[in-house]
Tab-separated table of C-alpha atoms in Angstrom:
chain	number	residue	atom	x	y	z
A	142	MET	CA	0.027	0.045	0.003
A	143	LYS	CA	1.452	3.397	-0.719
A	144	VAL	CA	1.738	6.353	1.658
A	145	ASN	CA	1.202	9.992	0.698
A	146	HIS	CA	4.712	11.149	0.867
A	147	HIS	CA	3.625	15.097	0.508
A	148	SER	CA	1.375	14.492	3.839
A	149	SER	CA	0.939	12.981	7.157
A	150	HIS	CA	-2.594	12.838	7.084
A	151	PRO	CA	-3.467	10.265	4.096
A	152	SER	CA	-6.695	10.028	2.883
A	153	ALA	CA	-9.487	7.239	2.093
A	154	PHE	CA	-12.564	6.736	-0.173
A	155	ILE	CA	-15.203	4.214	1.014
A	156	SER	CA	-17.093	2.771	-1.308
A	157	SER	CA	-20.088	0.504	-0.669
A	158	THR	CA	-23.902	0.331	-1.685
A	159	PHE	CA	-25.971	2.853	1.139
A	160	ILE	CA	-29.310	0.946	1.799
A	161	ASP	CA	-27.534	-1.492	3.586
A	162	LEU	CA	-23.913	-0.706	4.602
A	163	GLN	CA	-24.705	3.183	6.420
A	164	GLU	CA	-23.613	2.140	10.088
A	165	GLU	CA	-20.747	0.336	8.490
A	166	ARG	CA	-19.452	3.376	6.218
A	167	ALA	CA	-20.041	5.802	9.682
A	168	SER	CA	-18.407	3.480	11.420
A	169	VAL	CA	-14.907	3.561	9.247
A	170	ALA	CA	-15.272	7.081	8.664
A	171	GLU	CA	-15.093	7.484	12.502
A	172	THR	CA	-12.334	5.101	12.932
A	173	LEU	CA	-10.377	6.935	10.619
A	174	SER	CA	-10.816	10.014	11.431
A	175	GLU	CA	-10.105	8.966	14.858
A	176	TYR	CA	-6.417	8.012	13.937
A	177	GLY	CA	-6.079	11.296	11.749
A	178	LEU	CA	-6.954	9.914	8.405
A	179	LEU	CA	-9.447	11.681	6.098
A	180	VAL	CA	-12.300	10.257	4.628
A	181	ASN	CA	-13.182	11.786	1.066
A	182	ALA	CA	-17.039	11.586	-0.117
A	183	LEU	CA	-18.483	10.147	2.788
A	184	ASP	CA	-21.894	11.336	1.821
A	185	VAL	CA	-22.003	11.369	-1.833
A	186	LYS	CA	-24.715	9.427	-3.012
A	187	PRO	CA	-26.140	8.049	-6.205
A	188	ALA	CA	-28.175	10.247	-8.091
A	189	THR	CA	-28.790	10.796	-11.288
A	190	ASN	CA	-26.740	14.286	-11.898
A	191	ASN	CA	-23.507	15.086	-13.215
A	192	SER	CA	-22.814	16.842	-10.393
A	193	SER	CA	-22.629	13.817	-8.046
A	194	LYS	CA	-20.178	11.770	-10.760
A	195	SER	CA	-17.474	14.853	-10.510
A	196	GLU	CA	-17.720	14.680	-6.711
A	197	ILE	CA	-17.454	10.932	-6.520
A	198	LEU	CA	-14.415	11.065	-9.406
A	199	ARG	CA	-12.802	13.929	-7.280
A	200	GLY	CA	-13.299	12.040	-4.072
A	201	ILE	CA	-11.305	8.702	-5.793
A	202	LYS	CA	-8.713	11.152	-7.284
A	203	GLU	CA	-7.909	13.010	-4.171
A	204	SER	CA	-8.046	9.864	-2.074
A	205	ASP	CA	-4.521	7.524	-1.308
A	206	PHE	CA	-6.635	4.585	-0.834
A	207	VAL	CA	-9.752	2.987	-1.589
A	208	ILE	CA	-11.885	0.843	0.947
A	209	LEU	CA	-14.441	-1.105	-0.456
A	210	LEU	CA	-17.205	-2.614	1.372
A	211	ILE	CA	-19.583	-5.398	-0.126
A	212	GLY	CA	-22.535	-6.710	1.654
A	213	ASP	CA	-25.717	-8.436	-0.122
A	214	ARG	CA	-26.852	-5.505	-2.832
A	215	TYR	CA	-25.630	-5.035	-6.081
A	216	GLY	CA	-26.650	-1.509	-5.528
A	217	SER	CA	-28.251	1.106	-8.142
A	218	ILE	CA	-27.317	0.913	-11.527
A	219	VAL	CA	-27.391	4.777	-12.808
A	220	PRO	CA	-26.413	4.882	-16.221
A	221	THR	CA	-25.916	8.750	-15.882
A	222	ILE	CA	-23.179	8.153	-13.534
A	223	THR	CA	-21.589	4.900	-14.688
A	224	ASP	CA	-22.108	5.605	-18.070
A	225	SER	CA	-23.529	1.367	-18.342
A	226	SER	CA	-26.671	-0.044	-17.968
A	227	SER	CA	-25.487	-3.001	-16.142
A	228	ARG	CA	-22.630	-1.760	-14.010
A	229	SER	CA	-23.679	-0.661	-10.027
A	230	VAL	CA	-22.185	2.535	-8.859
A	231	THR	CA	-20.167	0.184	-6.702
A	232	TRP	CA	-18.504	-1.176	-9.464
A	233	TRP	CA	-18.096	1.983	-11.462
A	234	GLU	CA	-16.161	3.369	-7.904
A	235	TYR	CA	-14.040	0.188	-7.911
A	236	GLN	CA	-12.670	0.600	-11.697
A	237	LYS	CA	-12.178	3.968	-11.500
A	238	ALA	CA	-9.990	3.430	-8.469
A	239	LEU	CA	-8.018	0.824	-10.458
A	240	VAL	CA	-7.606	3.102	-13.069
A	241	LEU	CA	-6.565	6.179	-11.641
A	242	GLY	CA	-3.864	3.300	-9.715
A	243	LYS	CA	-5.457	3.775	-5.991
A	244	PRO	CA	-4.749	0.587	-3.691
A	245	VAL	CA	-8.156	-1.035	-2.876
A	246	ILE	CA	-8.818	-2.642	0.155
A	247	PRO	CA	-11.947	-4.798	0.096
A	248	PHE	CA	-14.138	-6.084	3.017
A	249	PHE	CA	-16.622	-8.371	2.649
A	250	GLN	CA	-19.546	-8.895	4.959
A	251	ASN	CA	-20.390	-12.268	6.432
A	252	ARG	CA	-23.324	-14.196	4.898
A	253	TYR	CA	-25.061	-14.806	8.377
A	254	TYR	CA	-25.105	-10.793	8.972
A	255	PHE	CA	-26.554	-9.732	5.994
A	256	ASP	CA	-29.776	-7.659	6.599
A	257	ILE	CA	-32.720	-9.519	4.413
A	258	ASP	CA	-34.507	-5.937	4.280
A	259	ASN	CA	-32.147	-4.393	2.808
A	260	HIS	CA	-31.280	-7.157	-0.261
A	261	ASP	CA	-31.975	-5.899	-3.688
A	262	ASN	CA	-35.633	-5.729	-4.533
A	263	LYS	CA	-36.856	-9.233	-5.555
A	264	THR	CA	-39.858	-8.092	-7.268
A	265	GLU	CA	-37.575	-5.824	-9.596
A	266	LYS	CA	-37.394	-6.907	-13.343
A	267	GLN	CA	-33.587	-7.244	-13.439
A	268	TYR	CA	-33.492	-9.030	-10.082
A	269	ALA	CA	-32.066	-12.366	-11.321
A	270	HIS	CA	-29.782	-10.376	-13.455
A	271	LYS	CA	-28.486	-8.431	-10.885
A	272	ARG	CA	-27.800	-11.139	-8.973
A	273	LYS	CA	-25.380	-12.837	-11.584
A	274	LEU	CA	-23.968	-9.482	-12.076
A	275	PHE	CA	-23.243	-8.952	-8.247
A	276	GLU	CA	-21.759	-12.382	-8.061
A	277	ARG	CA	-19.030	-11.462	-11.028
A	278	PHE	CA	-18.427	-8.603	-9.455
A	279	LYS	CA	-17.093	-10.223	-6.344
A	280	SER	CA	-15.556	-12.778	-8.158
A	281	ILE	CA	-13.668	-10.227	-10.272
A	282	ILE	CA	-12.545	-8.458	-6.863
A	283	THR	CA	-11.411	-11.562	-4.823
A	284	ASN	CA	-9.469	-12.792	-8.347
A	285	LYS	CA	-7.379	-9.653	-7.802
A	286	SER	CA	-6.959	-9.194	-4.266
A	287	THR	CA	-7.805	-11.458	-1.265
A	288	PRO	CA	-10.915	-9.645	0.804
A	289	ALA	CA	-11.136	-9.125	4.673
A	290	TYR	CA	-14.831	-10.284	6.124
A	291	PHE	CA	-16.266	-8.781	8.722
A	292	ASP	CA	-19.605	-9.631	10.662
A	293	ASP	CA	-20.518	-6.021	11.644
A	294	ALA	CA	-20.066	-2.226	11.760
A	295	TYR	CA	-17.951	-2.893	15.266
A	296	ASP	CA	-16.036	-5.586	14.017
A	297	LEU	CA	-15.156	-3.882	10.688
A	298	SER	CA	-14.184	-0.947	13.152
A	299	ASP	CA	-11.957	-3.022	14.778
A	300	LYS	CA	-10.210	-4.983	11.699
A	301	ILE	CA	-9.518	-1.224	10.337
A	302	LYS	CA	-7.636	-0.610	13.178
A	303	LYS	CA	-5.606	-3.878	13.209
A	304	CYS	CA	-5.022	-3.855	9.354
A	305	ILE	CA	-5.066	-0.536	7.882
A	306	ILE	CA	-3.928	1.809	10.571
A	307	PRO	CA	-0.553	0.295	11.641
A	308	THR	CA	0.282	0.128	7.871
A	309	TYR	CA	-0.276	3.791	7.606
A	310	ARG	CA	1.394	4.548	10.674
A	311	SER	CA	4.690	2.776	10.074
A	312	GLY	CA	4.349	4.109	6.648
A	313	VAL	CA	4.395	7.940	7.858
A	314	GLU	CA	6.730	6.769	10.620
A	315	LEU	CA	9.309	5.859	7.651
A	316	MET	CA	8.454	8.969	5.519
A	317	ASN	CA	9.582	11.020	8.794
A	318	ARG	CA	12.801	9.345	9.101
A	319	LYS	CA	13.596	9.495	5.492
A	320	ASN	CA	12.565	13.392	5.799
A	321	SER	CA	14.566	13.786	8.543
A	322	THR	CA	17.945	12.112	7.029
A	323	LEU	CA	17.078	14.329	3.576
A	324	THR	CA	17.121	17.484	6.023
A	325	GLN	CA	19.943	16.665	7.367
A	326	ALA	CA	21.645	15.999	4.090
A	327	VAL	CA	20.191	19.451	2.770
A	328	SER	CA	21.829	21.460	5.435
A	329	ARG	CA	24.758	19.388	5.257
A	330	LEU	CA	25.138	20.726	1.662
A	331	GLU	CA	24.276	24.463	2.345
A	332	ALA	CA	27.050	24.100	4.865
A	333	GLU	CA	29.329	23.053	2.197
A	334	ASN	CA	28.206	25.529	-0.437
A	335	ASN	CA	28.199	28.538	2.188
A	336	GLU	CA	32.047	27.195	2.918
A	337	LEU	CA	33.045	26.751	-0.795
A	338	GLN	CA	31.388	30.206	-1.577
A	339	ARG	CA	33.565	31.859	1.365
A	340	LYS	CA	36.576	30.840	-0.132
A	341	LEU	CA	35.536	31.489	-3.462
A	342	ASP	CA	34.924	35.109	-2.354
A	343	ALA	CA	38.495	34.862	-0.291
A	344	THR	CA	40.008	34.292	-3.420
A	345	VAL	CA	38.192	36.555	-5.608
A	346	LYS	CA	38.805	39.777	-2.859
A	347	ALA	CA	42.447	38.404	-3.165
A	348	LYS	CA	43.126	38.668	-6.784
A	349	GLU	CA	41.241	42.119	-6.753
A	350	ASN	CA	43.666	43.542	-4.299
A	351	GLN	CA	46.894	41.978	-6.184
A	352	PHE	CA	45.441	43.275	-9.109
A	353	THR	CA	44.853	46.495	-7.440
A	354	GLY	CA	48.372	46.753	-5.986
A	355	GLY	CA	49.913	46.259	-9.447
A	356	LEU	CA	47.807	48.670	-11.410
A	357	LEU	CA	48.588	51.111	-8.660
A	358	GLY	CA	52.488	50.225	-8.561
A	359	GLY	CA	52.706	50.716	-12.110
A	360	ILE	CA	51.236	53.955	-11.700
A	361	GLY	CA	53.992	54.887	-9.689
A	362	ASN	CA	56.609	53.595	-11.857
A	363	LEU	CA	55.470	55.795	-14.751
A	364	ARG	CA	55.765	58.886	-12.285
């Protein structure tokens, strides 16, 4: 996982469906904030307008990594955002994160903690098709990385603390040590440069004095 080398406060984008994982999203955001990490686009919700699309993209671009939460809901298909009639907004966010080179950390919710009231609408005409798409989406994720599994918001928060926070803390500490070493090297080079400049100035001054003395001596001889 990369660490932001320009700030000691890395930022994350939380990607997930909303209806079923609101509590989990809030828990992740709270945990990250508690340890000094920033959270982008927490409140951006799927909508059929370009402003939401631009806000989501900006949130991903400005983040150092993406936390992907997967429950048991495929989510909304919003072509005005995803430019697709089959991909959900969450899938689209995942793809954009990969294209932008952002590390994606996936968390899958254990089945026995699914809330059946927040499942995809079974009366929807696209229900069967969406479930197939959902399985394909999850397969793509697991083929690329190994997801961690969580039970509920509390368990998820605990896993965030154990796996993400230590990684970033150690990364930031390493970055600070490197910055300290670099600062010392720059100070040393500045001191060396100042000493060389002092010696150069002294040499130039001596030559000027020598030239002036010789010139005055020549003028004196002319008299």
